[in-house]
Every structure is written in C-alpha cells, then in structure tokens.
Short mmCIF file of C-alpha atoms and ligand atoms in Angstrom, two decimals:
data_model
loop_
_atom_site.label_atom_id
_atom_site.label_comp_id
_atom_site.label_asym_id
_atom_site.label_seq_id
_atom_site.Cartn_x
_atom_site.Cartn_y
_atom_site.Cartn_z
CA MET A 1 -120.41 -201.52 -57.34
CA ALA A 2 -117.53 -199.82 -55.52
CA GLU A 3 -118.64 -197.07 -53.18
CA LEU A 4 -117.63 -193.56 -54.18
CA THR A 5 -114.53 -192.24 -52.45
CA GLN A 6 -115.07 -188.56 -51.81
CA PRO A 7 -113.57 -185.68 -49.86
CA ALA A 8 -115.17 -184.58 -46.62
CA THR A 9 -114.59 -181.49 -44.49
CA VAL A 10 -114.08 -181.80 -40.75
CA LEU A 11 -116.76 -179.63 -39.17
CA SER A 12 -115.93 -180.15 -35.51
CA ILE A 13 -113.80 -182.03 -33.03
CA THR A 14 -114.81 -182.77 -29.42
CA ASP A 15 -113.15 -184.78 -26.69
CA LEU A 16 -115.73 -187.14 -25.18
CA THR A 17 -113.37 -188.64 -22.58
CA PRO A 18 -109.63 -188.11 -21.83
CA HIS A 19 -108.78 -190.71 -24.53
CA VAL A 20 -111.76 -190.71 -26.89
CA ARG A 21 -112.41 -188.07 -29.52
CA GLN A 22 -115.40 -187.26 -31.69
CA LEU A 23 -114.89 -185.96 -35.22
CA VAL A 24 -117.73 -184.75 -37.45
CA PRO A 25 -117.02 -184.78 -41.21
CA LEU A 26 -119.42 -183.67 -43.92
CA ALA A 27 -119.06 -185.46 -47.28
CA LYS A 28 -118.62 -182.91 -50.08
CA THR A 29 -119.80 -184.82 -53.16
CA ARG A 30 -122.68 -187.03 -52.13
CA LYS A 31 -124.64 -187.49 -48.92
CA ILE A 32 -123.89 -190.81 -47.22
CA LEU A 33 -127.13 -192.66 -46.53
CA PHE A 34 -126.55 -195.25 -43.83
CA GLN A 35 -128.29 -197.49 -41.34
CA PRO A 36 -127.43 -197.43 -37.62
CA GLY A 37 -124.55 -199.88 -37.03
CA GLN A 38 -122.77 -199.19 -40.33
CA TRP A 39 -119.29 -197.73 -40.83
CA VAL A 40 -117.27 -195.65 -43.26
CA SER A 41 -113.78 -196.25 -44.56
CA LEU A 42 -111.26 -193.42 -44.22
CA GLN A 43 -108.32 -193.29 -46.63
CA LEU A 44 -105.59 -191.65 -44.59
CA PRO A 45 -102.42 -190.13 -46.12
CA VAL A 46 -100.06 -191.99 -43.74
CA GLY A 47 -98.27 -195.30 -43.33
CA ILE A 48 -95.59 -197.06 -45.40
CA LYS A 49 -97.84 -197.28 -48.44
CA PRO A 50 -100.56 -194.62 -48.25
CA PRO A 51 -103.47 -194.48 -48.25
CA LEU A 52 -104.02 -196.31 -44.98
CA ASN A 53 -107.62 -197.58 -44.87
CA ARG A 54 -109.28 -197.48 -41.50
CA ALA A 55 -112.93 -198.24 -40.66
CA TYR A 56 -114.99 -196.12 -38.25
CA SER A 57 -118.52 -196.84 -37.13
CA ILE A 58 -121.04 -194.03 -37.30
CA ALA A 59 -121.97 -192.86 -33.81
CA GLU A 60 -125.13 -190.82 -34.37
CA PRO A 61 -128.24 -191.55 -36.46
CA PRO A 62 -128.65 -189.85 -39.86
CA SER A 63 -129.13 -186.09 -39.71
CA PRO A 64 -130.83 -183.82 -42.26
CA ALA A 65 -127.55 -181.99 -43.00
CA GLY A 66 -125.83 -185.31 -43.72
CA GLN A 67 -122.82 -184.96 -41.44
CA LEU A 68 -121.31 -188.13 -39.95
CA THR A 69 -120.24 -188.48 -36.34
CA LEU A 70 -117.17 -190.67 -35.82
CA VAL A 71 -115.72 -191.54 -32.43
CA PHE A 72 -112.34 -193.18 -31.82
CA ASP A 73 -109.84 -193.91 -29.10
CA ARG A 74 -106.16 -193.11 -29.46
CA VAL A 75 -104.45 -196.45 -29.89
CA PRO A 76 -100.88 -196.33 -28.48
CA ASN A 77 -98.55 -196.12 -31.54
CA GLY A 78 -101.60 -196.51 -33.80
CA ILE A 79 -100.85 -194.81 -37.10
CA GLY A 80 -104.45 -194.19 -38.15
CA SER A 81 -105.87 -192.99 -34.85
CA SER A 82 -102.79 -190.76 -34.21
CA TYR A 83 -103.33 -189.12 -37.60
CA LEU A 84 -107.00 -188.51 -36.78
CA TYR A 85 -106.00 -187.00 -33.43
CA GLY A 86 -103.96 -184.40 -35.34
CA LEU A 87 -106.90 -183.17 -37.46
CA LYS A 88 -108.51 -179.75 -36.92
CA PRO A 89 -111.85 -178.26 -38.01
CA GLY A 90 -111.63 -177.27 -41.68
CA ASP A 91 -109.23 -180.11 -42.60
CA GLU A 92 -110.14 -182.57 -45.34
CA LEU A 93 -110.49 -186.35 -45.25
CA LEU A 94 -111.15 -188.94 -47.96
CA LEU A 95 -113.90 -191.41 -47.16
CA SER A 96 -116.20 -193.99 -48.70
CA GLY A 97 -119.18 -196.01 -47.55
CA PRO A 98 -121.39 -196.87 -45.87
CA TYR A 99 -120.51 -200.50 -45.29
CA GLY A 100 -121.40 -203.28 -42.89
CA ASN A 101 -124.03 -205.74 -41.74
CA PHE A 102 -123.93 -205.05 -38.00
CA LEU A 103 -127.53 -203.88 -38.02
CA LEU A 104 -130.54 -204.04 -35.75
CA PRO A 105 -132.64 -207.17 -36.29
CA LEU A 106 -135.56 -206.53 -38.65
CA SER A 107 -138.05 -207.77 -36.10
CA LEU A 108 -137.50 -206.59 -32.51
CA ASP A 109 -139.62 -209.31 -30.96
CA ARG A 110 -137.14 -210.43 -28.30
CA GLU A 111 -135.07 -208.59 -25.71
CA LEU A 112 -131.95 -206.93 -27.13
CA LEU A 113 -128.72 -207.76 -25.35
CA LEU A 114 -126.08 -205.21 -26.33
CA VAL A 115 -122.50 -205.76 -25.17
CA SER A 116 -119.58 -203.49 -26.00
CA ARG A 117 -116.01 -202.82 -25.03
CA TYR A 118 -114.82 -199.21 -25.07
CA THR A 119 -115.32 -197.65 -28.54
CA GLY A 120 -117.16 -200.83 -29.54
CA LEU A 121 -120.08 -198.90 -28.06
CA VAL A 122 -120.09 -196.49 -31.04
CA PRO A 123 -122.37 -198.46 -33.43
CA ILE A 124 -124.61 -199.57 -30.53
CA HIS A 125 -124.96 -195.95 -29.42
CA CYS A 126 -126.18 -195.10 -32.91
CA MET A 127 -128.76 -197.92 -32.77
CA LEU A 128 -130.00 -196.93 -29.33
CA LYS A 129 -130.41 -193.27 -30.28
CA HIS A 130 -132.23 -194.28 -33.42
CA LEU A 131 -134.61 -196.55 -31.50
CA ALA A 132 -135.24 -193.96 -28.78
CA ALA A 133 -135.90 -191.21 -31.36
CA SER A 134 -138.37 -193.39 -33.23
CA GLY A 135 -140.21 -194.20 -29.98
CA ALA A 136 -139.50 -197.90 -30.43
CA LEU A 137 -136.89 -198.73 -27.81
CA PRO A 138 -137.66 -202.40 -27.02
CA GLN A 139 -136.81 -204.30 -23.86
CA SER A 140 -133.03 -204.04 -23.92
CA THR A 141 -129.95 -204.38 -21.75
CA LEU A 142 -126.63 -202.72 -22.48
CA ILE A 143 -123.42 -203.92 -20.84
CA ALA A 144 -120.77 -201.31 -21.71
CA VAL A 145 -117.19 -201.86 -20.60
CA GLY A 146 -114.60 -199.09 -20.35
CA PRO A 147 -111.04 -199.12 -19.03
CA ALA A 148 -111.80 -196.57 -16.26
CA GLY A 149 -114.74 -194.66 -14.80
CA ASP A 150 -113.88 -191.53 -16.77
CA GLU A 151 -113.54 -193.57 -19.97
CA LEU A 152 -117.14 -194.84 -19.92
CA LEU A 153 -118.33 -193.44 -23.19
CA TYR A 154 -121.75 -191.68 -23.26
CA HIS A 155 -122.18 -192.56 -19.58
CA ASP A 156 -124.41 -189.63 -18.56
CA GLU A 157 -126.50 -189.89 -21.69
CA LEU A 158 -127.08 -193.63 -21.28
CA PHE A 159 -127.84 -193.20 -17.60
CA ALA A 160 -130.48 -190.58 -18.52
CA LEU A 161 -131.88 -192.83 -21.27
CA ALA A 162 -132.35 -195.63 -18.75
CA ALA A 163 -134.09 -193.25 -16.36
CA GLN A 164 -136.52 -192.17 -19.12
CA HIS A 165 -137.16 -195.64 -20.54
CA PRO A 166 -137.93 -198.40 -18.03
CA SER A 167 -137.52 -200.90 -20.90
CA PHE A 168 -133.80 -200.03 -21.19
CA ARG A 169 -131.25 -201.25 -18.66
CA TYR A 170 -127.77 -199.72 -18.65
CA THR A 171 -124.95 -201.62 -16.94
CA PRO A 172 -121.61 -199.78 -17.10
CA VAL A 173 -118.47 -201.71 -16.15
CA ALA A 174 -115.15 -199.98 -15.48
CA VAL A 175 -112.42 -202.60 -15.60
CA ASN A 176 -108.82 -202.50 -16.72
CA GLY A 177 -107.10 -205.85 -17.12
CA THR A 178 -106.27 -208.58 -19.57
CA ASP A 179 -108.79 -209.63 -22.22
CA GLN A 180 -109.55 -212.66 -20.07
CA GLU A 181 -110.24 -210.61 -16.93
CA ILE A 182 -112.50 -208.27 -18.87
CA VAL A 183 -114.40 -211.14 -20.46
CA GLU A 184 -114.83 -212.78 -17.02
CA ALA A 185 -116.25 -209.53 -15.60
CA VAL A 186 -118.79 -209.41 -18.43
CA LEU A 187 -119.67 -213.11 -18.19
CA LYS A 188 -120.69 -212.60 -14.55
CA LEU A 189 -123.33 -210.15 -15.77
CA LEU A 190 -124.21 -212.08 -18.90
CA ARG A 191 -124.89 -215.53 -17.39
CA PRO A 192 -128.05 -214.57 -15.49
CA LEU A 193 -129.40 -212.86 -18.62
CA VAL A 194 -128.89 -215.95 -20.75
CA THR A 195 -129.31 -219.10 -18.66
CA GLY A 196 -132.76 -220.48 -17.91
CA ARG A 197 -134.47 -217.68 -19.86
CA SER A 198 -136.06 -217.35 -23.26
CA LYS A 199 -133.63 -216.33 -25.96
CA VAL A 200 -132.49 -212.73 -26.34
CA MET A 201 -131.03 -211.03 -29.44
CA PRO A 202 -127.31 -210.48 -28.72
CA LEU A 203 -125.18 -207.83 -30.45
CA LEU A 204 -121.50 -207.78 -29.45
CA SER A 205 -118.94 -205.14 -30.47
CA GLY A 206 -115.25 -204.49 -29.74
CA VAL A 207 -111.89 -206.09 -30.39
CA LYS A 208 -111.72 -209.83 -31.18
CA GLY A 209 -110.21 -210.73 -27.79
CA PHE A 210 -113.45 -209.50 -26.24
CA VAL A 211 -116.10 -210.44 -28.81
CA ARG A 212 -115.00 -213.97 -29.67
CA PRO A 213 -115.06 -215.55 -26.17
CA LEU A 214 -118.46 -213.97 -25.51
CA ARG A 215 -119.82 -215.30 -28.78
CA ALA A 216 -118.39 -218.73 -27.92
CA TYR A 217 -120.14 -218.60 -24.53
CA LEU A 218 -123.46 -217.75 -26.17
CA MET A 219 -123.07 -220.57 -28.66
CA GLU A 220 -122.36 -223.01 -25.82
CA ALA A 221 -125.53 -221.68 -24.19
CA GLY A 222 -127.52 -222.79 -27.25
CA TYR A 223 -127.38 -219.83 -29.60
CA ASP A 224 -126.85 -220.37 -33.29
CA ARG A 225 -123.91 -218.44 -34.86
CA LYS A 226 -126.36 -216.39 -36.94
CA GLU A 227 -128.29 -215.39 -33.82
CA VAL A 228 -125.24 -213.60 -32.37
CA LYS A 229 -124.42 -210.44 -34.31
CA THR A 230 -120.87 -209.19 -33.95
CA GLU A 231 -118.66 -206.31 -35.02
CA THR A 232 -114.93 -206.69 -34.53
CA TYR A 233 -112.50 -203.80 -34.76
CA ASP A 234 -109.14 -205.59 -35.29
C1 FAD B 301 -115.96 -202.36 -38.97
C2 FAD B 301 -115.00 -201.58 -38.06
C3 FAD B 301 -115.50 -200.47 -37.36
C4 FAD B 301 -114.63 -199.76 -36.53
N1 FAD B 301 -115.13 -198.70 -35.82
C5 FAD B 301 -114.33 -198.05 -34.94
C6 FAD B 301 -114.82 -196.97 -34.15
O1 FAD B 301 -116.01 -196.58 -34.27
N2 FAD B 301 -113.97 -196.38 -33.27
C7 FAD B 301 -112.68 -196.78 -33.13
O2 FAD B 301 -111.95 -196.22 -32.32
N3 FAD B 301 -112.17 -197.77 -33.88
C8 FAD B 301 -112.95 -198.40 -34.80
N4 FAD B 301 -112.43 -199.40 -35.58
C9 FAD B 301 -110.98 -199.66 -35.51
C10 FAD B 301 -110.24 -198.70 -36.46
O3 FAD B 301 -110.51 -199.05 -37.82
C11 FAD B 301 -108.71 -198.80 -36.30
O4 FAD B 301 -108.32 -200.15 -36.38
C12 FAD B 301 -108.24 -198.21 -34.97
O5 FAD B 301 -108.51 -196.80 -34.91
C13 FAD B 301 -106.74 -198.47 -34.79
O6 FAD B 301 -106.08 -198.00 -35.95
P1 FAD B 301 -104.56 -197.51 -35.83
O7 FAD B 301 -104.00 -197.40 -37.21
O8 FAD B 301 -104.47 -196.31 -34.95
O9 FAD B 301 -103.89 -198.69 -35.01
P2 FAD B 301 -103.09 -199.97 -35.53
O10 FAD B 301 -101.68 -199.60 -35.75
O11 FAD B 301 -103.82 -200.57 -36.67
O12 FAD B 301 -103.21 -200.92 -34.22
C14 FAD B 301 -104.38 -201.67 -33.97
C15 FAD B 301 -104.16 -202.51 -32.72
O13 FAD B 301 -104.52 -201.70 -31.56
C16 FAD B 301 -105.38 -202.39 -30.68
N5 FAD B 301 -106.59 -201.51 -30.46
C17 FAD B 301 -106.85 -200.76 -29.39
N6 FAD B 301 -107.98 -200.06 -29.54
C18 FAD B 301 -108.46 -200.38 -30.74
C19 FAD B 301 -109.61 -199.98 -31.47
N7 FAD B 301 -110.49 -199.06 -31.01
N8 FAD B 301 -109.79 -200.51 -32.67
C20 FAD B 301 -108.90 -201.39 -33.18
N9 FAD B 301 -107.80 -201.81 -32.56
C21 FAD B 301 -107.57 -201.30 -31.34
C22 FAD B 301 -105.67 -203.75 -31.29
O14 FAD B 301 -104.97 -204.69 -30.53
C23 FAD B 301 -105.12 -203.69 -32.70
O15 FAD B 301 -104.40 -204.86 -33.03
C24 FAD B 301 -113.27 -200.12 -36.42
C25 FAD B 301 -112.79 -201.22 -37.15
C26 FAD B 301 -113.64 -201.93 -37.96
C27 FAD B 301 -113.08 -203.11 -38.74
#
C-alpha cells in the first residue's frame, strides 16, 4: 500500500555545522511511526517537473509529540537541498514514509561497526541515541568521516557518549579529498577491526563512492553481502 503523502509544518531550523542544517517538521494528518535508520520522502515544489522527490533519514528517535528531525548538507547546485535551505519555521512541506531497511540487526550479539561519511551519520545517530536511551548500547565502534574538523556532525555529543559508555568507541576523521583518499583513510582504521578477529556487524552509510569500496573490502575479508548493511544517498 502506498504511504500517505501529507503536509507537515516546519517547527524549527538549526544550523548544526557551517554546512549542515537540521529541520524539524511535524506531520499534520497522521503521526509517522518509524524505526531508527528509516527515512522519509519529501515532495518538493521545485525542479523541471515538480514535485522533486528527495529522501532524508530521520536523525532522532521517535518522540511523543511525533515530530521528525531531518539533517542535510547543502549540496553545491543541489536543487533539493537548496530549496530546504530556504525554508523557515512555519513553512509547509509535503512528505510520506517511513521507508527503508537500513535497520539495527534484530539480535545485537556481535560488535557493531558503524561507518559513515558526513550526513551519512544521520541514520546511525538515530540508532545510537535509541540504543543509549534504551540502556542497550552494545560493544560498538563508530568511524565518522567529515570534510573538516568543524563539519564533524554531532562531534561533542558522540564524544560525551563515548565517555559515558565504555562499550562505545568514537573515531572521528576529518579528511577532505577524493573518494579514493577518503576510503583509504577509513580502511586504515577498518583493517585492524576486521582482520584476524571474530566477525562484527557492519553498517555503512554515505554516498556510493564511499560505501561501495568499503563493502567490497568487507566482502573480500569474508563477509557475506547480507552481513554488510548499507545506505547510499545518491
Ligand atoms: C535513503 C536516502 C536517505 C538520505 N538521507 C539523507 C540525509 O539524511 N541527509 C542528507 O543530506 N541527504 C540525504 N540523502 C540524499 C538526499 O536525498 C539528496 O539526494 C541530497 O540532499 C541532494 O539533493 P539535491 O537535489 O540538493 O542534489 P542533486 O542535484 O540531486 O545532486 C546530488 C549529487 O550531489 C552529491 N552529494 C553531495 N552530498 C550529498 C548528499 N548528502 N546526498 C546525496 N548526494 C550528495 C552526489 O554526488 C550526488 O550525485 C538521502 C538519500 C537517500 C536515497
């Protein structure tokens, strides 16, 4: 059954970094019940043939009031993200969802290995906050890449989470370069977590140029395709 497309009101807008913005819409017709890792589709009144459909992962776990927290970077010349950057509190959006299968494994019986590039961290942030709030944060390592130190999303929060939970390791990486250079920087950190050790549960999120080579590496290291969960943004 098709998900209901409904209007939503923008409650607030906050800049999280110089190039990443948070927008909080509240659906007007029906509360959106979602699982951490899922996304909503926005139908934006722009582009050659509107509406322009753009997917955004939900950044915070479900709240009693039902608002959604979306977080996005401004893509140079990106039609959708530029439109979102022009929105103000009180404006309306059309959205539907939730969608997606990038979800936490049902059984958290192995170490979680979470790897993200830039706003690819959004669904993983939602999962981590959900696990921490439910008192069930398992042994987990997060490698989060951003293009600069001041573009490391949720940096202070994740740093604090790691200080509170010895089971959670946070490894931020500020690197600006080609896809290949960024993947190489991550592989340096990934190899010791994967080789010669019992299997972990990998979740990878970001653009394809980042996610695909890392998934290929894990498969060469003996992981089955189904054991590597991925979310790709482009
Ligand atoms: C399941 C899913 C979840 C997503 N969740 C998020 C999210 O939580 N936050 C978010 O910022 N985006 C997310 N995206 C990407 C989002 O839907 C848009 O593609 C993005 O905002 C760019 O749209 P645009 O119209 O501005 O750019 P377009 O004109 O469509 O240009 C896109 C191009 O910009 C580059 N690019 C740079 N940064 C991004 C980026 N963040 N996402 C996609 N392409 C990028 C890519 O090379 C891509 O080819 C998600 C995409 C999917 C499929």
